[in-house]
Short mmCIF file of C-alpha atoms in Angstrom, two decimals:
data_model
loop_
_atom_site.label_atom_id
_atom_site.label_comp_id
_atom_site.label_asym_id
_atom_site.label_seq_id
_atom_site.Cartn_x
_atom_site.Cartn_y
_atom_site.Cartn_z
CA MET A 1 -64.07 -18.42 24.40
CA SER A 2 -63.53 -21.01 27.13
CA ASP A 3 -60.65 -20.72 29.57
CA ARG A 4 -59.19 -23.70 27.77
CA LEU A 5 -58.64 -21.51 24.67
CA ALA A 6 -57.68 -18.29 26.46
CA PHE A 7 -54.09 -18.64 25.25
CA LEU A 8 -55.25 -17.76 21.73
CA ARG A 9 -55.96 -14.16 22.79
CA SER A 10 -52.25 -13.56 23.48
CA GLY A 11 -51.15 -15.46 20.41
CA GLY A 12 -50.86 -12.42 18.15
CA GLU A 13 -52.70 -11.82 14.89
CA THR A 14 -52.57 -15.46 13.92
CA GLY A 15 -53.89 -16.58 17.30
CA ALA A 16 -56.87 -14.26 16.84
CA LEU A 17 -57.52 -15.63 13.36
CA ILE A 18 -57.49 -19.18 14.70
CA ALA A 19 -59.88 -18.24 17.52
CA GLN A 20 -62.34 -16.49 15.14
CA ARG A 21 -62.40 -19.22 12.49
CA ASP A 22 -65.10 -21.87 12.22
CA TRP A 23 -63.18 -25.13 12.04
CA SER A 24 -66.22 -27.41 11.84
CA ALA A 25 -65.66 -28.29 8.18
CA SER A 26 -61.93 -28.74 8.66
CA PRO A 27 -60.39 -32.25 8.77
CA ILE A 28 -59.38 -31.54 12.36
CA GLY A 29 -62.91 -30.62 13.42
CA PRO A 30 -64.28 -27.83 15.62
CA ILE A 31 -61.81 -26.10 17.89
CA SER A 32 -63.78 -27.07 20.97
CA ALA A 33 -62.98 -30.70 20.22
CA TRP A 34 -59.25 -30.30 19.65
CA PRO A 35 -57.20 -32.59 21.87
CA GLN A 36 -54.96 -31.15 24.58
CA SER A 37 -51.84 -32.33 22.74
CA LEU A 38 -52.80 -30.14 19.75
CA LEU A 39 -53.67 -27.16 21.97
CA GLY A 40 -50.44 -27.48 23.98
CA ALA A 41 -48.28 -27.51 20.83
CA LEU A 42 -50.33 -24.65 19.36
CA GLY A 43 -49.87 -22.51 22.50
CA MET A 44 -46.12 -23.06 22.36
CA LEU A 45 -45.72 -22.07 18.68
CA LEU A 46 -48.06 -19.03 18.87
CA HIS A 47 -45.90 -17.49 21.60
CA SER A 48 -42.56 -18.19 19.89
CA PRO A 49 -40.68 -15.48 17.93
CA THR A 50 -39.30 -18.19 15.65
CA PRO A 51 -41.29 -19.08 12.50
CA ILE A 52 -43.06 -22.35 13.38
CA VAL A 53 -45.72 -24.28 11.49
CA MET A 54 -47.58 -27.38 12.70
CA LEU A 55 -49.00 -29.92 10.25
CA TRP A 56 -51.80 -31.74 12.07
CA GLY A 57 -53.39 -34.98 11.09
CA PRO A 58 -52.87 -37.16 8.02
CA GLN A 59 -53.77 -34.20 5.74
CA GLY A 60 -51.21 -31.92 7.40
CA VAL A 61 -53.56 -29.08 8.31
CA MET A 62 -51.40 -25.97 8.72
CA LEU A 63 -51.40 -23.99 11.99
CA TYR A 64 -48.66 -21.40 12.45
CA ASN A 65 -47.59 -18.22 14.27
CA ASP A 66 -47.11 -14.59 13.28
CA ALA A 67 -43.45 -15.12 12.43
CA TYR A 68 -44.36 -17.87 9.95
CA SER A 69 -47.07 -15.64 8.43
CA VAL A 70 -44.32 -13.19 7.47
CA PHE A 71 -42.40 -16.04 5.84
CA ALA A 72 -45.56 -17.11 3.97
CA GLY A 73 -45.89 -13.69 2.35
CA ALA A 74 -49.03 -13.10 0.24
CA ARG A 75 -50.22 -16.67 0.88
CA HIS A 76 -51.23 -15.66 4.39
CA PRO A 77 -53.95 -15.82 5.68
CA ARG A 78 -55.52 -18.28 3.19
CA LEU A 79 -52.64 -20.66 3.94
CA LEU A 80 -53.89 -20.96 7.55
CA GLY A 81 -55.96 -24.16 7.95
CA SER A 82 -55.12 -25.48 4.47
CA ASN A 83 -53.68 -28.93 3.82
CA VAL A 84 -49.91 -28.59 3.38
CA LEU A 85 -49.77 -30.42 0.03
CA GLU A 86 -52.38 -28.02 -1.35
CA GLY A 87 -51.08 -24.95 0.45
CA TRP A 88 -47.59 -25.36 -1.04
CA PRO A 89 -48.25 -27.34 -4.24
CA GLU A 90 -44.87 -26.43 -5.77
CA VAL A 91 -43.11 -28.41 -3.00
CA ALA A 92 -45.80 -31.08 -2.48
CA ASP A 93 -43.36 -33.97 -2.93
CA PHE A 94 -40.97 -32.51 -0.36
CA ASN A 95 -43.75 -32.02 2.21
CA ALA A 96 -45.22 -35.47 1.50
CA HIS A 97 -41.88 -36.96 2.53
CA VAL A 98 -41.84 -34.78 5.66
CA MET A 99 -45.35 -35.98 6.64
CA GLU A 100 -44.45 -39.59 6.01
CA VAL A 101 -41.34 -39.46 8.20
CA GLY A 102 -42.91 -37.29 10.93
CA LEU A 103 -46.12 -39.34 11.32
CA ALA A 104 -43.91 -42.42 11.55
CA GLY A 105 -42.21 -40.82 14.59
CA GLY A 106 -39.05 -39.65 12.78
CA SER A 107 -37.28 -36.31 12.67
CA LEU A 108 -35.65 -34.44 9.82
CA THR A 109 -33.10 -31.60 9.67
CA TYR A 110 -32.11 -29.61 6.60
CA LYS A 111 -29.31 -27.04 6.53
CA ASN A 112 -29.64 -24.31 3.90
CA GLN A 113 -32.28 -26.27 1.98
CA GLU A 114 -33.06 -24.64 -1.36
CA LEU A 115 -36.69 -24.68 -2.54
CA VAL A 116 -38.60 -22.71 -5.16
CA LEU A 117 -41.69 -21.10 -3.56
CA TYR A 118 -44.45 -18.86 -4.90
CA ARG A 119 -44.99 -16.63 -1.86
CA ASN A 120 -45.83 -13.41 -3.69
CA GLY A 121 -47.13 -14.56 -7.05
CA ARG A 122 -43.72 -15.30 -8.55
CA ALA A 123 -41.09 -18.00 -8.25
CA GLU A 124 -38.47 -17.36 -5.60
CA ASN A 125 -35.35 -19.35 -4.81
CA VAL A 126 -35.64 -19.62 -1.03
CA VAL A 127 -32.99 -21.04 1.29
CA MET A 128 -34.02 -22.34 4.73
CA ASN A 129 -32.84 -24.19 7.80
CA LEU A 130 -35.64 -26.68 8.57
CA ASP A 131 -36.15 -28.88 11.63
CA TYR A 132 -39.11 -31.34 11.69
CA SER A 133 -40.25 -33.31 14.75
CA PRO A 134 -43.35 -35.40 15.46
CA VAL A 135 -46.10 -34.19 17.81
CA PHE A 136 -47.64 -37.01 19.87
CA ASP A 137 -51.29 -37.25 20.93
CA GLU A 138 -52.54 -38.37 24.34
CA ALA A 139 -52.02 -42.00 23.42
CA GLY A 140 -48.38 -41.38 22.51
CA VAL A 141 -49.02 -41.80 18.78
CA PRO A 142 -47.62 -39.27 16.28
CA ALA A 143 -50.55 -37.05 15.30
CA GLY A 144 -48.76 -34.21 13.59
CA VAL A 145 -45.44 -32.69 12.60
CA ILE A 146 -44.00 -29.43 13.90
CA ALA A 147 -41.52 -27.50 11.77
CA PHE A 148 -39.11 -24.77 12.82
CA VAL A 149 -38.41 -22.62 9.76
CA LEU A 150 -35.51 -20.18 9.57
CA GLU A 151 -35.04 -18.48 6.22
CA THR A 152 -31.34 -18.01 5.39
CA THR A 153 -31.71 -16.74 1.83
CA GLU A 154 -30.08 -13.35 2.39
CA GLN A 155 -27.37 -14.81 4.60
CA VAL A 156 -26.50 -17.47 2.04
CA ARG A 157 -26.52 -14.92 -0.77
CA ALA A 158 -24.29 -12.59 1.24
CA GLU A 159 -21.90 -15.44 2.02
CA ALA A 160 -21.86 -16.48 -1.63
CA ALA A 161 -21.19 -12.89 -2.72
CA LEU A 162 -18.42 -12.63 -0.14
CA LYS A 163 -16.96 -15.92 -1.33
CA ASP A 164 -17.09 -14.72 -4.94
CA GLU A 165 -15.40 -11.48 -3.93
CA ARG A 166 -12.73 -13.37 -2.04
CA ASP A 167 -12.25 -15.75 -4.96
CA ARG A 168 -11.84 -12.82 -7.33
CA ALA A 169 -9.41 -11.16 -4.95
CA ARG A 170 -7.51 -14.42 -4.56
CA ASN A 171 -7.34 -14.83 -8.35
CA VAL A 172 -5.98 -11.30 -8.65
CA LEU A 173 -3.43 -11.94 -5.90
CA GLU A 174 -2.42 -15.28 -7.40
CA GLY A 175 -1.85 -13.60 -10.75
CA MET A 176 0.29 -10.80 -9.32
CA THR A 177 3.98 -10.62 -10.11
CA ASP A 178 4.50 -9.20 -6.60
CA GLY A 179 4.42 -11.36 -3.50
CA PHE A 180 1.52 -10.79 -1.10
CA MET A 181 1.00 -11.79 2.50
CA LEU A 182 -1.84 -10.94 4.90
CA LEU A 183 -0.96 -10.90 8.59
CA GLY A 184 -3.53 -10.97 11.40
CA HIS A 185 -3.24 -8.60 14.34
CA ASP A 186 -1.23 -11.25 16.22
CA PHE A 187 1.08 -11.71 13.18
CA THR A 188 -0.56 -14.97 12.15
CA ILE A 189 -0.15 -15.54 8.41
CA LEU A 190 -3.70 -15.55 7.03
CA GLU A 191 -2.89 -15.56 3.32
CA ILE A 192 0.09 -15.75 0.97
CA ASN A 193 0.04 -15.84 -2.82
CA ALA A 194 1.92 -17.97 -5.33
CA GLU A 195 4.69 -15.42 -5.87
CA GLY A 196 5.26 -15.17 -2.12
CA ILE A 197 5.60 -18.95 -1.94
CA ARG A 198 7.99 -18.92 -4.92
CA VAL A 199 10.24 -16.32 -3.31
CA ASP A 200 10.51 -18.33 -0.10
CA GLY A 201 10.61 -21.74 -1.75
CA ARG A 202 8.73 -23.73 0.92
CA PRO A 203 5.25 -25.36 0.65
CA ARG A 204 2.10 -23.35 1.31
CA ASP A 205 1.29 -25.17 4.55
CA THR A 206 4.55 -23.80 5.95
CA PHE A 207 2.89 -20.39 6.20
CA ILE A 208 -0.91 -20.45 6.55
CA GLY A 209 -1.97 -20.31 10.19
CA GLN A 210 1.60 -19.94 11.44
CA ASN A 211 3.05 -16.95 13.26
CA HIS A 212 5.28 -14.78 11.09
CA TRP A 213 8.10 -14.76 13.67
CA ASP A 214 8.08 -18.57 13.81
CA VAL A 215 8.31 -18.89 10.03
CA TRP A 216 11.01 -16.19 9.67
CA PRO A 217 12.58 -15.84 13.14
CA ASP A 218 15.56 -13.80 11.90
CA THR A 219 13.31 -10.93 10.81
CA TYR A 220 12.15 -10.10 14.33
CA ASP A 221 15.33 -8.18 15.22
CA MET A 222 15.83 -6.75 11.74
CA PRO A 223 14.68 -3.24 10.74
CA LEU A 224 11.93 -4.98 8.77
CA GLY A 225 10.59 -6.62 11.95
CA ALA A 226 10.53 -3.28 13.76
CA LEU A 227 8.59 -1.71 10.86
CA TYR A 228 6.06 -4.57 10.92
CA ARG A 229 5.38 -4.03 14.62
CA GLN A 230 5.22 -0.24 14.24
CA ALA A 231 2.83 -0.49 11.28
CA MET A 232 0.59 -2.86 13.22
CA SER A 233 0.53 -0.83 16.45
CA GLN A 234 0.41 2.68 14.96
CA ARG A 235 -1.56 1.77 11.79
CA THR A 236 1.00 3.40 9.52
CA ALA A 237 2.30 2.29 6.12
CA PHE A 238 5.97 1.64 5.41
CA ALA A 239 8.39 0.81 2.60
CA LEU A 240 11.82 -0.79 2.85
CA GLU A 241 14.36 -2.49 0.64
CA ASN A 242 15.55 -5.44 2.70
CA ARG A 243 18.31 -8.01 2.26
CA TYR A 244 17.46 -11.47 3.54
CA GLU A 245 19.34 -14.76 3.73
CA PHE A 246 17.08 -17.77 3.42
CA PRO A 247 17.77 -21.04 5.28
CA ASP A 248 18.81 -22.71 2.02
CA GLY A 249 21.63 -20.19 1.61
CA ARG A 250 20.01 -17.95 -0.99
CA VAL A 251 20.45 -14.19 -0.60
CA VAL A 252 17.40 -12.26 -1.79
CA TRP A 253 16.74 -8.52 -1.89
CA LEU A 254 13.09 -7.60 -1.37
CA ASP A 255 11.26 -4.32 -1.85
CA VAL A 256 8.73 -4.64 1.00
CA ARG A 257 5.68 -2.39 1.48
CA GLY A 258 3.18 -2.73 4.32
CA ASN A 259 -0.32 -1.25 4.59
CA PRO A 260 -2.61 -1.64 7.63
CA VAL A 261 -6.03 -3.15 6.81
CA ASN A 262 -9.00 -4.24 8.91
CA GLU A 263 -7.71 -7.80 9.17
CA GLY A 264 -4.23 -6.68 10.25
CA LEU A 265 -1.37 -5.90 7.86
CA ALA A 266 -1.19 -6.37 4.08
CA VAL A 267 2.40 -6.89 2.97
CA PHE A 268 3.49 -6.62 -0.66
CA PHE A 269 7.02 -7.58 -1.63
CA ARG A 270 8.96 -7.73 -4.87
CA ASP A 271 12.10 -9.67 -5.59
CA ILE A 272 14.63 -7.00 -6.61
CA THR A 273 17.72 -9.19 -6.37
CA GLU A 274 18.57 -8.81 -10.07
CA ARG A 275 18.22 -5.04 -9.82
CA LYS A 276 20.46 -4.94 -6.76
CA LEU A 277 23.07 -7.09 -8.46
CA ALA A 278 22.91 -4.80 -11.50
CA GLU A 279 23.29 -1.73 -9.26
CA GLU A 280 26.29 -3.28 -7.54
CA HIS A 281 27.81 -4.13 -10.90
CA LEU A 282 27.18 -0.57 -12.08
CA ARG A 283 28.69 0.82 -8.88
CA LEU A 284 31.83 -1.21 -9.45
CA MET A 285 31.98 -0.09 -13.07
CA VAL A 286 31.54 3.57 -12.09
CA HIS A 287 34.22 3.18 -9.43
CA GLU A 288 36.56 1.68 -11.98
CA LEU A 289 35.67 4.39 -14.52
CA ASN A 290 36.25 7.07 -11.90
CA HIS A 291 39.62 5.55 -11.07
CA ARG A 292 40.59 5.51 -14.72
CA VAL A 293 39.38 9.07 -15.32
CA LYS A 294 41.35 10.30 -12.30
CA ASN A 295 44.40 8.52 -13.65
CA SER A 296 43.74 10.14 -17.02
CA LEU A 297 43.46 13.59 -15.41
CA ALA A 298 46.70 12.97 -13.52
CA THR A 299 48.33 11.97 -16.80
CA VAL A 300 46.98 15.11 -18.48
CA GLN A 301 48.39 17.18 -15.62
CA ALA A 302 51.79 15.54 -15.98
CA ILE A 303 51.83 15.93 -19.76
CA ALA A 304 50.66 19.54 -19.54
CA ALA A 305 53.26 20.40 -16.90
CA GLN A 306 56.08 18.78 -18.86
CA THR A 307 54.94 20.39 -22.12
CA LEU A 308 54.65 23.83 -20.55
CA ARG A 309 58.08 23.53 -18.93
CA GLY A 310 59.60 22.49 -22.23
CA GLY A 311 57.70 25.23 -24.05
CA GLY A 312 59.00 27.97 -21.80
CA ALA A 313 55.73 28.71 -20.02
CA THR A 314 55.98 30.68 -16.81
CA PRO A 315 55.40 29.04 -13.40
CA GLU A 316 52.21 31.10 -13.07
CA VAL A 317 50.80 29.60 -16.26
CA ARG A 318 51.76 26.09 -15.18
CA GLU A 319 50.18 26.63 -11.76
CA ALA A 320 46.99 28.01 -13.29
CA LEU A 321 46.54 25.03 -15.59
CA THR A 322 47.38 22.51 -12.87
CA SER A 323 44.95 24.06 -10.39
CA ARG A 324 42.20 24.17 -12.99
CA LEU A 325 42.68 20.49 -13.75
CA LEU A 326 42.63 19.79 -10.01
CA ALA A 327 39.35 21.71 -9.65
CA LEU A 328 37.93 19.68 -12.50
CA ALA A 329 39.05 16.46 -10.76
CA LYS A 330 37.37 17.50 -7.49
CA ALA A 331 34.11 18.29 -9.28
CA HIS A 332 34.40 14.90 -10.91
CA ASP A 333 34.72 13.30 -7.44
CA VAL A 334 31.49 14.95 -6.26
CA LEU A 335 29.62 13.71 -9.31
CA THR A 336 31.05 10.22 -8.95
CA ASP A 337 29.85 10.04 -5.35
CA ALA A 338 26.35 10.73 -6.64
CA ARG A 339 26.76 8.26 -9.54
CA TRP A 340 26.74 11.18 -11.98
CA SER A 341 23.09 11.95 -11.25
CA GLY A 342 23.96 15.52 -10.19
CA ALA A 343 25.78 17.51 -7.52
CA ARG A 344 24.77 19.69 -4.61
CA LEU A 345 25.62 23.35 -5.05
CA GLU A 346 26.65 23.58 -1.39
CA GLU A 347 29.22 20.77 -1.87
CA ILE A 348 30.76 22.52 -4.86
CA ALA A 349 30.89 25.78 -2.91
CA ALA A 350 32.42 24.01 0.08
CA GLN A 351 35.22 22.67 -2.13
CA ALA A 352 36.09 26.21 -3.24
CA ALA A 353 36.04 27.45 0.40
CA GLU A 354 37.96 24.56 1.93
CA PRO A 355 41.52 25.94 1.50
CA TYR A 356 40.60 29.22 3.26
CA GLY A 357 38.47 28.13 6.22
CA THR A 358 34.99 29.15 7.31
CA GLU A 359 36.25 32.22 9.16
CA ARG A 360 37.32 33.79 5.85
CA PHE A 361 34.96 32.14 3.40
CA GLY A 362 31.23 31.97 4.20
CA VAL A 363 28.81 29.76 2.28
CA ASP A 364 25.05 30.10 2.70
CA GLY A 365 22.07 29.01 0.62
CA PRO A 366 19.26 26.46 0.28
CA ALA A 367 19.68 22.99 -1.16
CA VAL A 368 20.10 23.12 -4.93
CA ILE A 369 20.89 20.18 -7.17
CA LEU A 370 22.75 20.82 -10.42
CA PRO A 371 22.98 18.39 -13.34
CA PRO A 372 26.49 17.12 -14.19
CA ARG A 373 27.56 19.58 -16.93
CA THR A 374 26.26 22.57 -15.00
CA ALA A 375 27.97 21.35 -11.83
CA ILE A 376 31.34 21.19 -13.59
CA ALA A 377 30.89 24.69 -15.05
CA MET A 378 29.99 26.05 -11.61
CA ALA A 379 32.96 24.29 -9.95
CA LEU A 380 35.40 25.81 -12.48
CA ALA A 381 33.82 29.25 -12.04
CA PHE A 382 34.19 29.08 -8.24
CA HIS A 383 37.78 27.94 -8.66
CA GLU A 384 38.60 30.92 -10.88
CA LEU A 385 36.91 33.36 -8.49
CA ALA A 386 38.73 31.89 -5.49
CA THR A 387 42.06 31.88 -7.31
CA ASN A 388 41.68 35.53 -8.34
CA ALA A 389 40.59 36.45 -4.80
CA ALA A 390 43.72 34.78 -3.39
CA LYS A 391 45.99 36.56 -5.86
CA TYR A 392 44.47 40.00 -6.17
CA GLY A 393 41.32 40.27 -4.06
CA ALA A 394 39.96 39.74 -0.55
CA LEU A 395 41.76 36.48 0.15
CA ASN A 396 45.09 38.23 -0.55
CA SER A 397 44.67 40.17 2.70
CA ALA A 398 44.57 38.77 6.24
CA ALA A 399 41.43 40.83 6.95
CA GLY A 400 39.73 39.92 3.70
CA ARG A 401 36.66 37.74 3.39
CA VAL A 402 34.48 36.12 0.75
CA ASP A 403 30.76 35.53 1.22
CA LEU A 404 29.08 33.21 -1.25
CA SER A 405 25.28 33.09 -0.95
CA TRP A 406 22.33 32.18 -3.13
CA THR A 407 18.56 31.97 -3.17
CA VAL A 408 16.06 30.22 -5.42
CA SER A 409 13.07 32.14 -6.73
CA THR A 410 9.93 30.28 -7.83
CA GLU A 411 8.01 33.32 -9.05
CA HIS A 412 8.82 32.57 -12.69
CA ALA A 413 7.78 29.73 -14.97
CA SER A 414 10.98 27.88 -14.06
CA PRO A 415 13.00 28.26 -10.84
CA ARG A 416 15.77 30.85 -10.95
CA LEU A 417 19.05 30.74 -9.09
CA GLN A 418 20.27 34.10 -7.80
CA LEU A 419 23.84 33.76 -6.57
CA THR A 420 26.22 36.40 -5.20
CA TRP A 421 29.99 36.21 -4.70
CA ARG A 422 30.98 39.17 -2.53
CA GLU A 423 34.55 40.08 -1.49
CA THR A 424 35.25 42.51 1.36
CA GLY A 425 38.23 43.59 3.45
CA GLY A 426 40.81 43.14 0.74
CA PRO A 427 43.08 45.62 -1.02
CA PRO A 428 41.46 48.41 -3.07
CA VAL A 429 40.11 47.10 -6.34
CA THR A 430 40.58 48.67 -9.75
CA PRO A 431 38.72 47.26 -12.75
CA PRO A 432 41.03 45.21 -15.02
CA THR A 433 42.04 46.73 -18.33
CA ARG A 434 41.43 43.45 -20.10
CA ARG A 435 39.51 40.29 -19.45
CA GLY A 436 41.69 37.32 -18.67
CA PHE A 437 40.98 33.66 -19.26
CA GLY A 438 39.44 33.29 -15.80
CA SER A 439 36.88 36.04 -16.38
CA ARG A 440 35.97 34.64 -19.74
CA LEU A 441 35.63 31.16 -18.23
CA ILE A 442 33.30 32.49 -15.54
CA GLN A 443 31.05 34.49 -17.81
CA ARG A 444 31.11 32.39 -20.95
CA GLY A 445 31.22 29.04 -19.17
CA LEU A 446 28.22 29.77 -16.98
CA ALA A 447 26.33 31.46 -19.81
CA ALA A 448 26.80 28.35 -21.93
CA GLU A 449 25.13 26.21 -19.25
CA PHE A 450 22.49 28.58 -17.88
CA VAL A 451 19.89 30.89 -19.40
CA GLY A 452 20.38 34.19 -17.65
CA GLU A 453 22.96 36.81 -16.75
CA VAL A 454 26.40 36.80 -15.11
CA ARG A 455 27.74 40.21 -13.98
CA MET A 456 31.24 41.03 -12.69
CA ASP A 457 31.22 44.28 -10.67
CA PHE A 458 34.70 45.41 -9.61
CA GLN A 459 33.74 47.72 -6.75
CA ALA A 460 36.41 49.60 -4.81
CA THR A 461 35.63 47.55 -1.67
CA GLY A 462 35.88 44.24 -3.50
CA LEU A 463 34.61 42.18 -6.40
CA VAL A 464 30.91 41.36 -6.54
CA CYS A 465 29.91 38.61 -8.99
CA GLN A 466 26.17 38.15 -9.44
CA VAL A 467 24.53 35.27 -11.21
CA ASP A 468 20.82 35.35 -12.08
CA VAL A 469 19.96 32.31 -14.17
CA ALA A 470 17.20 29.75 -14.76
CA LEU A 471 17.80 26.35 -13.27
CA PRO A 472 17.76 23.64 -15.93
CA ALA A 473 14.80 21.26 -15.92
CA PRO A 474 15.62 17.75 -14.67
CA GLU A 475 15.46 14.74 -16.94
CA PRO A 476 12.89 12.07 -15.96
CA GLY A 477 14.30 9.94 -13.16
CA ASP A 478 17.34 12.21 -12.88
CA TRP A 479 18.44 14.51 -10.06
CA ALA A 480 14.92 15.79 -9.28
CA GLU A 481 14.45 12.82 -6.97
CA TRP A 482 17.66 13.40 -5.05
CA PRO A 483 17.96 11.28 -1.89
CA GLU A 484 18.47 13.01 1.44
CA ARG A 485 21.81 12.25 3.04
#
């Protein structure tokens, strides 16, 4: 091989094939006679990593590099040296136009051009970026066409699949009854769905591409704004019910939930204004009902007191009835505060201990929530125990003390409450000869509400009342989900 053709040795597999081939019968003649313009263009394309093919002469004889041979698939190496219209017959019309324009000195560019090619014995939909330019001979006349070929099939398919996925996601988001907004890491609004636009009431272009704090400046200093920034910086989720006044004067309550995602922060929000208005209406109704029930209890107290006075009842009997009604009213207050969803055992115990002070009445136990009826029964039982302790037991003596404690055992199928009322330091105790109303209320009242045992042990050192009962199962949505306060 002459020094003039030495470049073919470093031109890869295809360069070697070109050097070894006898080109005498080819339309472009023997390689020793190829013009310098052809050899210069050939040297450039053989050493390029980009798929390049040169179509030389009127017939478009194909000369290409290793990268193009990969693109050609099973048609290589017989494609090398063939006329382009015969080498790619399925796209002969397309290449005929390329040759016509290129040999006339023109250039062509195609972006993501789709063609059907038979590279491996079967039809393939191939997508390519194609750039065609003329190659001039020594006289400055177009003698061939050089083509830079970049296959983009996989890229285009991936982009189409991504677009389809995004379209499906957008259709889902647009059909949601919840509002949705996607914030970038700099709080730019990247996406918002139809429900989000409806809640706000402004056009879509108000949001997309704008900074969240510019669109809703008031939220920056609100708890919601702080949660947004914390979720973005610490990559933590959050949930908040938030009241917001829109510029048009509307007041809207939103249940807002944020979840960090790769793009930034996905925010879902639901208009809960109607629910909040209903809750406020219910709160007012419960308040009014509570007021009326308290008035009714006061009326019952007055009627009972007047009736007992007229009926010759003793002051002790009148006091007992009045105090029991008062205990019932206090239990009612606790339940009203919790909207009759239940009551904390520690609050009921604290009511019984309040008149005597913590130095004489200790209360200790874990958090336990009782449903309404059970709470009332427990409140009345504590009242009777405290009343008896003040009259006859530990609280009747300056040195006396009551300790009320409880534990919850989970070893059984259902949780069990084990409660102890222990009196110490009072006068000596002798068991009663008969059970009074208070004792019957304690034992029968609690037994009616709980499944278990209530024992009254009148020890010489003081009364010990032990309760070992199963806690009632909560109703769905009832006191099992008790909010922390």
